XYZ file of C-alpha atoms in Angstrom:
134
model
C -12.235 -16.886 -11.556
C -13.888 -14.873 -8.760
C -12.465 -17.294 -6.215
C -8.976 -16.955 -7.627
C -9.221 -13.153 -7.406
C -10.461 -13.428 -3.827
C -7.634 -15.718 -2.854
C -5.086 -13.384 -4.417
C -6.581 -10.360 -2.659
C -6.597 -12.111 0.683
C -3.349 -14.020 0.347
C -1.310 -11.467 2.295
C -3.997 -10.410 4.712
C -5.464 -13.723 5.693
C -2.284 -15.661 6.140
C -2.962 -18.899 8.012
C -6.698 -18.413 7.640
C -9.037 -20.445 5.489
C -10.399 -17.811 3.117
C -12.868 -20.246 1.645
C -14.495 -20.592 5.052
C -16.092 -17.149 4.567
C -17.537 -17.806 1.121
C -21.352 -17.782 1.163
C -21.352 -17.431 4.974
C -19.800 -14.066 5.854
C -19.291 -10.646 4.383
C -15.753 -9.537 5.214
C -14.450 -6.097 6.173
C -10.669 -5.721 6.035
C -9.217 -2.661 7.789
C -5.481 -2.486 7.191
C -2.440 -0.274 7.087
C 1.094 0.189 8.326
C 2.295 1.337 11.740
C 2.042 4.993 10.682
C -1.700 4.524 10.112
C -2.375 2.744 13.427
C -4.462 5.633 14.820
C -6.595 5.716 11.672
C -7.073 1.931 11.760
C -8.067 2.088 15.436
C -10.472 4.969 14.781
C -12.124 3.057 11.947
C -12.412 -0.114 13.989
C -13.923 1.754 16.947
C -16.713 2.998 14.707
C -17.688 -0.602 14.018
C -17.027 -1.859 17.537
C -20.199 -0.219 18.857
C -22.327 -1.769 16.101
C -22.067 -5.456 17.023
C -25.721 -6.337 16.462
C -25.773 -4.620 13.071
C -22.595 -6.471 12.097
C -24.085 -9.777 13.208
C -27.398 -9.149 11.405
C -25.517 -8.538 8.156
C -23.117 -11.475 8.586
C -20.142 -9.089 8.711
C -16.780 -10.102 10.142
C -13.765 -7.828 10.493
C -10.054 -8.323 9.905
C -7.944 -5.529 11.396
C -4.351 -5.692 10.161
C -1.387 -3.522 11.119
C 1.846 -4.390 9.351
C 2.218 -8.173 9.618
C -0.181 -8.580 12.542
C -3.924 -9.227 12.098
C -6.849 -9.726 14.423
C -10.058 -11.436 13.281
C -13.341 -10.366 14.898
C -16.787 -11.856 14.590
C -19.816 -11.820 16.837
C -19.536 -15.513 17.762
C -16.012 -16.123 19.034
C -13.165 -14.394 20.798
C -10.837 -12.341 18.570
C -8.189 -14.436 16.848
C -4.674 -13.104 16.277
C -2.277 -14.191 13.564
C 0.644 -13.036 11.445
C 0.660 -12.543 7.699
C 3.430 -12.480 5.144
C 2.824 -9.060 3.601
C 2.323 -5.607 5.054
C 0.015 -2.823 3.958
C 1.504 0.439 2.794
C -1.306 2.780 3.855
C -4.711 2.763 5.490
C -7.540 1.095 3.622
C -10.923 -0.434 4.323
C -12.364 -3.059 1.989
C -15.663 -4.928 1.887
C -16.051 -8.358 0.305
C -19.468 -9.887 -0.279
C -20.741 -13.375 0.411
C -19.570 -14.363 -3.071
C -16.045 -13.189 -2.244
C -16.204 -10.289 -4.662
C -14.891 -6.832 -3.807
C -17.867 -4.558 -3.080
C -16.251 -1.431 -1.639
C -12.840 0.088 -1.000
C -11.686 3.351 0.550
C -8.495 4.935 1.824
C -10.423 7.254 4.167
C -12.292 6.588 7.397
C -15.961 5.898 6.728
C -19.078 5.685 8.844
C -20.448 2.168 9.409
C -23.796 3.316 7.984
C -22.183 3.499 4.549
C -21.237 -0.205 4.732
C -24.585 -1.182 6.268
C -26.527 0.678 3.568
C -24.371 -0.872 0.859
C -24.884 -4.375 2.257
C -28.622 -3.740 2.664
C -28.845 -2.827 -1.020
C -27.260 -6.110 -2.142
C -29.621 -8.679 -3.685
C -28.612 -11.477 -1.301
C -29.184 -9.235 1.726
C -32.601 -8.182 0.433
C -33.458 -11.873 0.086
C -32.275 -12.480 3.663
C -34.582 -9.695 4.869
C -37.543 -11.095 2.910
C -36.919 -14.529 4.399
C -36.876 -13.040 7.921
C -40.259 -11.418 7.337
C -41.860 -14.717 6.272
């Protein structure tokens, strides 16, 4: 059921992308909105852009979508651009965990620390940190 919900949530945003490829490998941040919210989307993305090592450490990837155009960012490859079928009505930022479940959503710009702290409090992340220490 969780996977069905994830697929439905991502169906418009991750057009032409294999959503299942992120399950159990990446935590996903989706920053989206319409053309009127472009400045807000850019401002939110820029806050994360300077945090590449923290994103990588937490297995976070970012999808930035404006109208029907999306760009996928991770710390391993060049950004990938693609089109999607649906458009977003207003600015939003969403976090999906390794299990594909929705962990956070906001319609306001947030500081990356909020996402990092949230991820760091997740049981799977705490296990990752314990494994690194051993």
